[in-house]
Short mmCIF file of C-alpha atoms in Angstrom, two decimals:
data_model
loop_
_atom_site.label_atom_id
_atom_site.label_comp_id
_atom_site.label_asym_id
_atom_site.label_seq_id
_atom_site.Cartn_x
_atom_site.Cartn_y
_atom_site.Cartn_z
CA MET M 543 46.40 59.45 -4.48
CA GLU M 544 46.47 55.70 -4.06
CA LYS M 545 45.97 53.63 -7.20
CA GLU M 546 43.49 50.88 -7.01
CA HIS M 547 45.02 47.49 -7.98
CA LYS M 548 43.23 45.19 -10.22
CA ASN M 549 42.32 41.86 -8.64
CA ALA M 550 44.17 38.89 -10.14
CA LEU M 551 41.25 36.67 -9.32
CA PRO M 552 37.59 37.80 -9.16
CA LYS M 553 35.81 37.41 -5.83
CA ALA M 554 33.42 34.96 -7.45
CA ALA M 555 36.31 32.57 -8.12
CA ARG M 556 38.03 33.06 -4.64
CA TYR M 557 35.31 31.68 -2.43
CA PRO M 558 34.89 28.40 -4.34
CA LEU M 559 38.71 28.06 -4.44
CA PHE M 560 38.83 28.49 -0.51
CA LEU M 561 36.01 26.06 -0.11
CA ILE M 562 37.67 23.45 -2.31
CA GLY M 563 40.76 23.78 -0.16
CA LEU M 564 38.79 23.47 3.05
CA VAL M 565 37.04 20.51 1.73
CA ILE M 566 40.41 18.74 0.61
CA LEU M 567 41.87 19.25 4.06
CA ILE M 568 38.80 18.03 6.05
CA LEU M 569 37.79 15.12 3.92
CA GLY M 570 41.24 14.19 3.06
CA GLY M 571 42.12 14.06 6.78
CA LEU M 572 39.14 11.99 7.58
CA ALA M 573 39.70 9.53 4.60
CA GLY M 574 43.38 9.22 5.64
CA ILE M 575 42.37 8.11 9.11
CA TYR M 576 39.73 5.60 7.94
CA ALA M 577 41.88 4.24 5.17
CA GLY M 578 44.94 3.99 7.23
CA VAL M 579 47.27 5.64 4.65
CA SER M 580 50.86 6.56 5.49
CA ALA M 581 51.80 9.93 7.16
CA GLY M 582 53.48 11.04 3.98
CA THR M 583 50.24 10.61 1.95
CA GLU M 584 48.34 12.57 4.64
CA ALA M 585 50.87 15.24 4.57
CA GLY M 586 50.55 15.47 0.61
CA VAL M 587 46.89 15.77 0.85
CA ALA M 588 47.09 18.37 3.50
CA ALA M 589 49.76 20.31 1.40
CA VAL M 590 47.39 20.29 -1.58
CA GLY M 591 44.54 21.58 0.43
CA PHE M 592 46.76 24.30 2.09
CA VAL M 593 47.80 25.47 -1.46
CA PHE M 594 44.38 25.89 -2.50
CA LEU M 595 43.61 28.03 0.57
CA LEU M 596 46.81 30.19 0.02
CA LEU M 597 45.88 30.65 -3.66
CA SER M 598 42.48 31.96 -2.66
CA VAL M 599 44.10 34.55 -0.36
CA VAL M 600 47.19 35.42 -2.23
CA LEU M 601 45.60 35.98 -5.59
CA ARG M 602 43.44 38.89 -4.55
#
């Protein structure tokens, strides 16, 4: 018999975490284009957004 594992993060918290990551990726990319920031800064913003996305998936 399989044992049910307890979720580390409730479903109600996973969806907003995913959306925050998605907004950071989209708006951060657009802001980087319009502000003319360096590629390193754009990569940093993308990394932060990606971490939020990963956390929403990994912490189930």
